[in-house]
Short mmCIF file of C-alpha atoms in Angstrom, two decimals:
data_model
loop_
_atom_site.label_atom_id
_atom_site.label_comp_id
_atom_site.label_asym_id
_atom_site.label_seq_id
_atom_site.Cartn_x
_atom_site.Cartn_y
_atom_site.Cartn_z
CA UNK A 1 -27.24 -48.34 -30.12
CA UNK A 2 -26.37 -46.03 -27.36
CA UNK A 3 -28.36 -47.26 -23.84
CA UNK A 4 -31.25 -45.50 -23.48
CA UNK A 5 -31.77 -42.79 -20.55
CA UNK A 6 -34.88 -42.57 -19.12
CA UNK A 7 -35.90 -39.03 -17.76
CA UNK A 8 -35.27 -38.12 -14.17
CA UNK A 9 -38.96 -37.13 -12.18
CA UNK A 10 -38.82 -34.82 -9.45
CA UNK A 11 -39.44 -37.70 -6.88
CA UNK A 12 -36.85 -39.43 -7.83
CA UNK A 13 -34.73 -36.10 -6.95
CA UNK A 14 -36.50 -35.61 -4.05
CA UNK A 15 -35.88 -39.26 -2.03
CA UNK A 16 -32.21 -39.51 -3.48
CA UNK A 17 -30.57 -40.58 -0.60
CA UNK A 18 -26.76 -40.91 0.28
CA UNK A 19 -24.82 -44.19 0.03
CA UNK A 20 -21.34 -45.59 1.07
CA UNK A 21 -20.09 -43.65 -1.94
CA UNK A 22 -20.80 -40.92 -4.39
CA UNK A 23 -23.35 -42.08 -7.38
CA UNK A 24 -24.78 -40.56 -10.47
CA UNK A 25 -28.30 -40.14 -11.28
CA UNK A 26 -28.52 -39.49 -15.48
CA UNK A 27 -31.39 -37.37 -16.80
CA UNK A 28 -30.03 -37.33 -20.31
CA UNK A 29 -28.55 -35.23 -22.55
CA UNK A 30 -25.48 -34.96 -20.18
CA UNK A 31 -26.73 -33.77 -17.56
CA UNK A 32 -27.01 -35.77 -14.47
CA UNK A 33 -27.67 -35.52 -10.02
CA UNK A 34 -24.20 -35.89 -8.52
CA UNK A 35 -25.30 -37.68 -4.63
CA UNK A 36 -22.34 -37.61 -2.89
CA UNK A 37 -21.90 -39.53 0.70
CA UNK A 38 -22.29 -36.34 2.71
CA UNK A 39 -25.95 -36.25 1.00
CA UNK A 40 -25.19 -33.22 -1.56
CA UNK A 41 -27.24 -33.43 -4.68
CA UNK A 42 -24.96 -31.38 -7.56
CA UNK A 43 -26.32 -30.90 -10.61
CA UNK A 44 -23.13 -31.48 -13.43
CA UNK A 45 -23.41 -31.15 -16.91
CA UNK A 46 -20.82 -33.69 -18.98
CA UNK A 47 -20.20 -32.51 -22.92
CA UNK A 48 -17.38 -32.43 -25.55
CA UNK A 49 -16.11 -29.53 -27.20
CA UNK A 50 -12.47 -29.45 -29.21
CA UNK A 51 -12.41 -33.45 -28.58
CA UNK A 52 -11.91 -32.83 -24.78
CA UNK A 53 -14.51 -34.01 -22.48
CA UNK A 54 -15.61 -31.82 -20.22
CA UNK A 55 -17.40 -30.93 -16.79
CA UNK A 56 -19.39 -28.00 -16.23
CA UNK A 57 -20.70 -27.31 -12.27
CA UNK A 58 -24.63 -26.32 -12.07
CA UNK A 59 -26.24 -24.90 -8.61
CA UNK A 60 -27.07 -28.00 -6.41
CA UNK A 61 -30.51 -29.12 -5.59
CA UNK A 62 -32.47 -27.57 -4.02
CA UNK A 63 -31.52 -24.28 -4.62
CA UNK A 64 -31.97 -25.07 -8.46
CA UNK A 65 -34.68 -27.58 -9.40
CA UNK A 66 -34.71 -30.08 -11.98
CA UNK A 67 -36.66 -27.80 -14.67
CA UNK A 68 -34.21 -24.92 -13.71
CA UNK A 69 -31.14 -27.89 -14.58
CA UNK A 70 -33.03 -28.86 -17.45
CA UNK A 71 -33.04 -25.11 -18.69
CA UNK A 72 -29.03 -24.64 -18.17
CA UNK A 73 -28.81 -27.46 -20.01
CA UNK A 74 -30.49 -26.98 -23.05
CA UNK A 75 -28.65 -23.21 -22.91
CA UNK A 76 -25.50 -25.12 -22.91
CA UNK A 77 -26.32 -27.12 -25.85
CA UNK A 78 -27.37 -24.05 -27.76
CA UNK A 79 -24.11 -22.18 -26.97
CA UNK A 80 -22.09 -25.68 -28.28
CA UNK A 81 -24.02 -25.76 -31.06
CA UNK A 82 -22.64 -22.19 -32.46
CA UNK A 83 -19.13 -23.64 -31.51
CA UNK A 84 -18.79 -21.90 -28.27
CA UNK A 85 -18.13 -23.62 -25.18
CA UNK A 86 -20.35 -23.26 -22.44
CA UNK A 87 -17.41 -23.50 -19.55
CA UNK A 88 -15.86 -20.10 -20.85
CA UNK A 89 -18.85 -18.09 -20.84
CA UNK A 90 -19.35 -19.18 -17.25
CA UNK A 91 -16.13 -18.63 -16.07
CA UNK A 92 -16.37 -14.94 -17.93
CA UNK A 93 -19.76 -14.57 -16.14
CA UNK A 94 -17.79 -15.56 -12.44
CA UNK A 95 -15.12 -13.10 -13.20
CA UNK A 96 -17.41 -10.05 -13.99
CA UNK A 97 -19.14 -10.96 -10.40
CA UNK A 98 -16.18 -11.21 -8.92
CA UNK A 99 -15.23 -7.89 -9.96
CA UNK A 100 -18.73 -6.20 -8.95
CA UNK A 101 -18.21 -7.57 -5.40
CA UNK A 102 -14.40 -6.06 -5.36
CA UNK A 103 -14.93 -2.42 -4.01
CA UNK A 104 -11.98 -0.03 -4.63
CA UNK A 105 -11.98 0.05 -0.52
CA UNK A 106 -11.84 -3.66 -0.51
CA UNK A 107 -9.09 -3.97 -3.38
CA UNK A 108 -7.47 -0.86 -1.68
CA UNK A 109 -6.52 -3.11 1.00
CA UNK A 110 -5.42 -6.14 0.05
CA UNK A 111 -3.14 -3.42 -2.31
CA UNK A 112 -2.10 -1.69 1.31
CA UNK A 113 -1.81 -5.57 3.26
CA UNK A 114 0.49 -6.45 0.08
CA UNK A 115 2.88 -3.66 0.15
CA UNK A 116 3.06 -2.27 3.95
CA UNK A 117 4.94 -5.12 5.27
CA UNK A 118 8.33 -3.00 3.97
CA UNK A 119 6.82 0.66 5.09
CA UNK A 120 7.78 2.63 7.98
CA UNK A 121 4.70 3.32 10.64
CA UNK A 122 4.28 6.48 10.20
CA UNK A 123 4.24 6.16 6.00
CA UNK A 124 2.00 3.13 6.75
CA UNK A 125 -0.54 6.03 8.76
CA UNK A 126 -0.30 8.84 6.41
CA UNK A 127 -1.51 6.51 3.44
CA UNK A 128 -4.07 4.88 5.25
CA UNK A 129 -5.03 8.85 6.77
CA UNK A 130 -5.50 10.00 3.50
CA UNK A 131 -7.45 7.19 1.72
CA UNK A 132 -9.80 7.15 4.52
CA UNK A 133 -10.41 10.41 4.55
CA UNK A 134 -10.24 11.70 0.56
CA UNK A 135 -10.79 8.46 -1.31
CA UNK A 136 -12.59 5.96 0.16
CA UNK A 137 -16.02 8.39 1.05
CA UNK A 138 -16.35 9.22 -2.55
CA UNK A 139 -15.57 5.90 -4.28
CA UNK A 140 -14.90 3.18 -1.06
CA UNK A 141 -18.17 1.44 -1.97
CA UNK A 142 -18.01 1.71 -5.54
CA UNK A 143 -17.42 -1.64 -7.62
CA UNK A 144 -13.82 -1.34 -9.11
CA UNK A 145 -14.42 -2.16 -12.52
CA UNK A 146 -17.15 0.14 -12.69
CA UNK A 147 -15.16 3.47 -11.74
CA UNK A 148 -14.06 6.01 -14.58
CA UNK A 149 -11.08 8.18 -15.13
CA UNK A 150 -13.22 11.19 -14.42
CA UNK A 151 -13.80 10.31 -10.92
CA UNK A 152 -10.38 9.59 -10.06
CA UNK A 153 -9.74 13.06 -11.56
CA UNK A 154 -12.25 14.92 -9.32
CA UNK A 155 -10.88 12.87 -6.24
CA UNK A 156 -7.30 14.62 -7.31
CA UNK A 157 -8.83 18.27 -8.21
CA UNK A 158 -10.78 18.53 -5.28
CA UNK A 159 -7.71 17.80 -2.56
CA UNK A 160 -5.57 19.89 -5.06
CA UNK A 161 -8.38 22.67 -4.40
CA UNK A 162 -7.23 23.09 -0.90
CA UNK A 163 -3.81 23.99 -1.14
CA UNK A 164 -2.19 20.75 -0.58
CA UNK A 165 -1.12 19.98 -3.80
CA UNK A 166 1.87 17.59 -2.65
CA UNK A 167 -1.26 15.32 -0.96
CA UNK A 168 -2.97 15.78 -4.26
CA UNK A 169 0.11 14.09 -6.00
CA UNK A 170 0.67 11.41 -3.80
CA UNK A 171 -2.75 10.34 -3.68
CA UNK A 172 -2.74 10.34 -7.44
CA UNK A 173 0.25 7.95 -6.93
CA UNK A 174 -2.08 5.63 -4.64
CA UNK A 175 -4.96 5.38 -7.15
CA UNK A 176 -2.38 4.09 -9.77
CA UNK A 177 -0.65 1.82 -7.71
CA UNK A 178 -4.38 0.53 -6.63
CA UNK A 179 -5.64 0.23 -10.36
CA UNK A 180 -2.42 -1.08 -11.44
CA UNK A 181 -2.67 -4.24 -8.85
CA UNK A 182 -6.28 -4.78 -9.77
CA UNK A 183 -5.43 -5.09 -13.31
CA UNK A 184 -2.80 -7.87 -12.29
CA UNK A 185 -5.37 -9.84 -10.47
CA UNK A 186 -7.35 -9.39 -13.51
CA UNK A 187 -10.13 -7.45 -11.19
CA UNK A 188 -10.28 -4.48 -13.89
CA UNK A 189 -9.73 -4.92 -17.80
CA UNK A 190 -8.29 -1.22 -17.86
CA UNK A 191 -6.49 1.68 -15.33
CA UNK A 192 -8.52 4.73 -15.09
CA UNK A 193 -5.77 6.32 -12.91
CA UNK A 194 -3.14 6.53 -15.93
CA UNK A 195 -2.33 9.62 -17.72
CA UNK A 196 -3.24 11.74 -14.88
CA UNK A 197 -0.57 14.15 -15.23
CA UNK A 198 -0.72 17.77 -15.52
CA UNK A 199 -4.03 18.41 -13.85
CA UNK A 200 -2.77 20.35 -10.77
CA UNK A 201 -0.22 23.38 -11.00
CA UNK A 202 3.50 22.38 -10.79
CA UNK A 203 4.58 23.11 -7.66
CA UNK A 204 7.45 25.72 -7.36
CA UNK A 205 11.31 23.82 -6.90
CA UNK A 206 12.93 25.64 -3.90
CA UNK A 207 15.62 24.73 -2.26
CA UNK A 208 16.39 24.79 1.64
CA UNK A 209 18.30 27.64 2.58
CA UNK A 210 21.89 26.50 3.67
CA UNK A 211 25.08 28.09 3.94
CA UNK A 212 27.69 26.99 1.84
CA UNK A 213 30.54 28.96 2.09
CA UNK A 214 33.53 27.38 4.35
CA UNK A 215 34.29 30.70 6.10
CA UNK A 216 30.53 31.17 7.26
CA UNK A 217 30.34 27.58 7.86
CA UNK A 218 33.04 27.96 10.50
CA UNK A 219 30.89 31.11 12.28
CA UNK A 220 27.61 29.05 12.39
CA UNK A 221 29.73 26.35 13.94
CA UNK A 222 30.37 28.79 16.50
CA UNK A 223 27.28 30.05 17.51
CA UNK A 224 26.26 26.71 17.71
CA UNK A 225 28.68 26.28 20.39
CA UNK A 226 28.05 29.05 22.35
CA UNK A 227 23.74 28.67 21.79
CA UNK A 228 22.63 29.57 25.19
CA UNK A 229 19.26 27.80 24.72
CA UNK A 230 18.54 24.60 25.41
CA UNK A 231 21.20 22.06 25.74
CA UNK A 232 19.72 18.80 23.87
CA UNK A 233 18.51 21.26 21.35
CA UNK A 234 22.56 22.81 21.18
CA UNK A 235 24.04 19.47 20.68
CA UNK A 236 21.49 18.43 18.36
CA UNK A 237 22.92 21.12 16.17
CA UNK A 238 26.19 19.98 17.21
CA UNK A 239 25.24 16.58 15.49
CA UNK A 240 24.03 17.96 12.79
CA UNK A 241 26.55 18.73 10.32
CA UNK A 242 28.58 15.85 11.62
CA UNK A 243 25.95 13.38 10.64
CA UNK A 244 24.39 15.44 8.29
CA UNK A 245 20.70 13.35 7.95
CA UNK A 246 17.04 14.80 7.86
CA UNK A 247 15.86 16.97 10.74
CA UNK A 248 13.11 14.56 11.50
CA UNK A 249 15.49 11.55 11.69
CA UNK A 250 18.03 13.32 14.02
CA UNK A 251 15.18 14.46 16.41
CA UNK A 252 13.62 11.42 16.47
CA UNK A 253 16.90 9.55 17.17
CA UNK A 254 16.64 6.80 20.09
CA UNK A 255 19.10 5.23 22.41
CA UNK A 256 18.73 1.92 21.38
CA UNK A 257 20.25 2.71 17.80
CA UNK A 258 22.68 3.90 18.81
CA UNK A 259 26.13 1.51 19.28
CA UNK A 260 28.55 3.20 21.12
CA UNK A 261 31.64 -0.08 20.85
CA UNK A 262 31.04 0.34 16.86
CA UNK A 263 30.81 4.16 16.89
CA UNK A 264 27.42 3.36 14.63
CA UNK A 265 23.68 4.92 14.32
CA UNK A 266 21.24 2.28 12.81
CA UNK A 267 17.90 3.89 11.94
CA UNK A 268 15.19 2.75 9.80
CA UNK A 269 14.69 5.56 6.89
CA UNK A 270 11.52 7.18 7.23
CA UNK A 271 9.79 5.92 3.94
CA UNK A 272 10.63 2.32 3.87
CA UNK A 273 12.11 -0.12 6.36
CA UNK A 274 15.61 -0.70 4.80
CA UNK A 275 17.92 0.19 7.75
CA UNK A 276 20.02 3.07 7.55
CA UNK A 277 23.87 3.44 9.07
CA UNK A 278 25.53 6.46 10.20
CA UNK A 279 29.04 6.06 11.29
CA UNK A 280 29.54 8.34 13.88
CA UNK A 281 32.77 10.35 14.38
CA UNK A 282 34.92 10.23 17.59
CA UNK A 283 33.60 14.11 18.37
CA UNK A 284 30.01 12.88 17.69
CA UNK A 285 30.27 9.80 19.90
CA UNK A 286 31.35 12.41 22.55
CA UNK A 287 28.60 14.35 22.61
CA UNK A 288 26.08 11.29 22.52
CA UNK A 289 27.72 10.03 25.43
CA UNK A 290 28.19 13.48 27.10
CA UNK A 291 23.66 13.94 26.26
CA UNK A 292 23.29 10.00 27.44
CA UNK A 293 23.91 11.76 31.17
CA UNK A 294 20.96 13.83 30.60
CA UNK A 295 18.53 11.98 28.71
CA UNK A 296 19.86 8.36 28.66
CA UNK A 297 17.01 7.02 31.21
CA UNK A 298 14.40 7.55 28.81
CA UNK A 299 13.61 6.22 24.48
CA UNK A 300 14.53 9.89 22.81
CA UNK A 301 17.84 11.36 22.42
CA UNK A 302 16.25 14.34 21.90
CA UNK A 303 13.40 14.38 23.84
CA UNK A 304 10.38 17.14 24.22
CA UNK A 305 11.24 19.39 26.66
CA UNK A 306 7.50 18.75 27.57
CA UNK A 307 7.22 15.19 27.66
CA UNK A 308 9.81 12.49 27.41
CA UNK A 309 7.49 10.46 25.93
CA UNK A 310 7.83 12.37 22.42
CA UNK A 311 10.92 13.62 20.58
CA UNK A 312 11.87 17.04 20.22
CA UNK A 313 9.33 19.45 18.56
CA UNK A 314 10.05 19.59 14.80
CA UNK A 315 10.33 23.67 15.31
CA UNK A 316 12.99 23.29 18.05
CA UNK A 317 15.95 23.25 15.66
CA UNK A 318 14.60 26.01 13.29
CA UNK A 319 13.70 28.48 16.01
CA UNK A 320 17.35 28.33 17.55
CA UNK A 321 19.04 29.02 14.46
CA UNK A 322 17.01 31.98 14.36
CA UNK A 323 17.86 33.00 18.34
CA UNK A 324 21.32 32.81 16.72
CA UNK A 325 20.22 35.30 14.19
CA UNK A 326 20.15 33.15 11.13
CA UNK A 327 16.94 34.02 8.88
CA UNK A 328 14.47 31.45 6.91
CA UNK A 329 16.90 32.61 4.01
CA UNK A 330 20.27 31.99 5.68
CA UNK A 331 20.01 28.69 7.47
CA UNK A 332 17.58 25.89 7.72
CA UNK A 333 17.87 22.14 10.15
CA UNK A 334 17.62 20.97 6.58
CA UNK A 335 20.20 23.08 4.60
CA UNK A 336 23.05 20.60 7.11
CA UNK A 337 22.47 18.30 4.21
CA UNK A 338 23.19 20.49 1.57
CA UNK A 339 26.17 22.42 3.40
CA UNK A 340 27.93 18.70 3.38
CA UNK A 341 27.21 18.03 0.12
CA UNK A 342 28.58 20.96 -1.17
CA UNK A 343 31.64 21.52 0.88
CA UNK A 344 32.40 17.60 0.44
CA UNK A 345 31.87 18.24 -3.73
CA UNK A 346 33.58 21.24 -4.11
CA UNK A 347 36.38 21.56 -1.75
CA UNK A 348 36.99 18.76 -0.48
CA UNK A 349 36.05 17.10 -4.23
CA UNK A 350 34.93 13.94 -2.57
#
C-alpha cells in the first residue's frame, strides 16, 4: 500500500523553517511546500499526464495560502481528469498576460531597438518623429493583441487627411513591420496591419525635370561655369553631373569622406548605413581641392552660407539653376541623376 500522507495544517506552514538544504513538506494529492535554504516556501504541484511526470509552479506562501494551494490543486486534477494537462493551460494563461502587458508603444520599441542599429540618424529620427507623434497618442497604451484592423486604418486615413500622403504610406509600412515582429515573438495570434492597401489616393508618378539632350547638356555646363553666385554653391553644380548622387548627399558632403590619395568619396547612403563609394574624377578632385581652400577648416564641403555648422540649404542648388534661367520644368539638383543615366544609356550605351 502506498505510505500514507497526512494533511498539512496551517501551523505547520506557518513555523516551516529553512535548513542546510531544500526539503519537501507533502500535503497529498501531489501537492506539496517546497522550503528552500534561502527560507522560500513554493507551493509545487507533482502529476503524470502522457506517462511523463511532471512539475507544475503554484504562487509561494504567503501570497497564496494553503486553502488557496489546496484549490489549484483540486482544479488541476479536474482539468487531468478530462485528459487535459494542467501545465498547458497555464502556460496559455502566462502568454495571454504577457501579451496584455505588451503595449504597441512598448513592442514598437524593442521593433525600433531591433532594426535601427543598420539605419542612418536622420531615418532613425523621422521614424521615431512620426510614431511619436501619429501613432503612439492614439494606440501607444493600448495592449497589442487587443488592437483591430480598423484602428490601424483610421491612424493611416487621418495622416492621409492632411495632405501628406507619402507619411501616410510609410507609416502604414511601420505598423506592418511592428505587427509582423509581434507575431514572431508570438505577442499577437494575427496582423491587423495587412491588406491595408488602397485606402489613400495613389499618388501621381512625376519625374524630376532634367535635361537630356547632349547639346543642351553642354550649355547648362556652361552657365554653370560662368554662375556668378555663390562659389561653393557654383562648384557644387560643378560636382554634380560628375558625381551624379542625390542633392541632399552632395550638400551634405564632409571633408572627412573624402580621400584625396585614392581619388574616393565614402558616404553612408541616407536610408541605411551600408557605405557608399564615389570615385571621383581627376577634374572633380580639382575642384574639391581648389573648395578645401575655402571651406576646408570646418565639417561641410558645402557649408551654409549662414552657419558653418550646417550644410548648404537644400534650396541653394535649385534657386541658382533658376538665376541661370532654367525653370522647375527645365532643370532640377535632382534631374543630374537622370541626365547621366540617360546620356550614359543612350549615347554612350553603357
Amino acid at each position: 500500500m502506498p505510505k500514507r500522507i497526512l494533511p498539512l495544517t496551517d501551523i505547520q506552514v506557518k513555523n516551516a523553517k529553512p535548513k542546510d538544504k531544500d526539503y519537501k513538506l507533502f500535503d497529498g494529492g501531489g501537492l506539496f511546500l517546497l522550503v528552500t535554504v534561502s527560507g522560500g516556501k513554493l507551493w509545487r504541484f507533482k502529476y503524470r499526464f502522457g506517462g511523463t511526470e511532471k512539475l507544475l509552479t503554484f504562487k509561494s506562501y504567503p501570497e497564496k495560502s494553503l486553502s488557496d494551494a489546496r484549490k489549484d490543486r483540486d482544479d488541476a486534477r479536474k482539468l487531468l481528469v478530462n485528459g487535459i494537462d494542467p501545465g498547458n493551460i497555464k502556460k496559455i494563461l502566462r502568454e495571454e498576460e504577457t501579451a496584455l502587458q505588451k503595449t504597441f508603444e512598448l513592442v514598437a520599441k524593442e521593433w525600433f531597438a531591433k532594426n535601427s542599429p543598420v539605419w542612418s540618424d536622420s531615418h532613425i529620427n523621422t521614424i521615431k518623429r512620426r510614431l511619436e507623434r501619429d501613432v503612439y497618442p492614439v494606440i501607444g497604451n493600448r495592449a497589442i493583441a487587443e488592437i483591430e484592423r480598423a484602428e490601424i486604418k483610421n491612424i493611416i486615413l487621418a495622416v492621409g487627411a492632411r495632405g501628406v500622403i507619402e507619411t501616410a504610406n510609410r507609416i502604414k509600412t511601420y505598423c506592418n513591420q511592428i505587427f509582423r515582429y509581434a507575431l514572431n515573438n508570438e505577442y499577437i495570434k494575427t496582423n491587423p496591419a495587412t491588406d491595408l492597401r488602397d485606402l489613400l489616393p495613389k499618388r501621381a508618378e512625376g519625374h524630376h525635370a532634367a535635361i537630356t539632350e547632349p547639346k543642351q547638356v553642354a550649355e547648362l555646363l556652361r552657365a554653370i561655369d560662368a554662375y556668378s553666385g555663390s562659389y561653393a554653391v557654383q562648384k557644387a553644380l560643378q560636382l554634380a553631373p560628375m558625381v551624379f548622387v542625390r542633392p541632399g548627399e552632395l550638400r551634405k558632403a564632409e571633408w572627412s569622406q573624402i580621400d584625396f590619395e585614392v581619388a574616393e568619396w565614402r558616404y553612408f547612403i541616407t536610408k541605411t548605413k551600408t557605405q557608399h563609394i564615389v570615385p571621383l574624377a581627376k577634374q572633380a578632385v580639382a575642384i574639391l581641392k581648389d573648395l578645401h581652400k575655402l571651406t576646408g577648416c570646418g565639417t561641410y564641403i558645402f557649408p551654409c552660407h549662414r552657419s558653418r555648422e550646417r550644410p548648404m540649404s537644400e534650396v541653394a542648388l535649385l534657386a541658382a539653376l533658376r538665376r541661370m534661367g532654367y525653370s522647375k520644368e527645365e532643370m532640377t539638383p535632382h534631374g543630374f541623376r537622370a541626365t547621366a543615366r540617360t546620356i550614359l544609356d543612350e549615347v554612350l550605351k553603357y
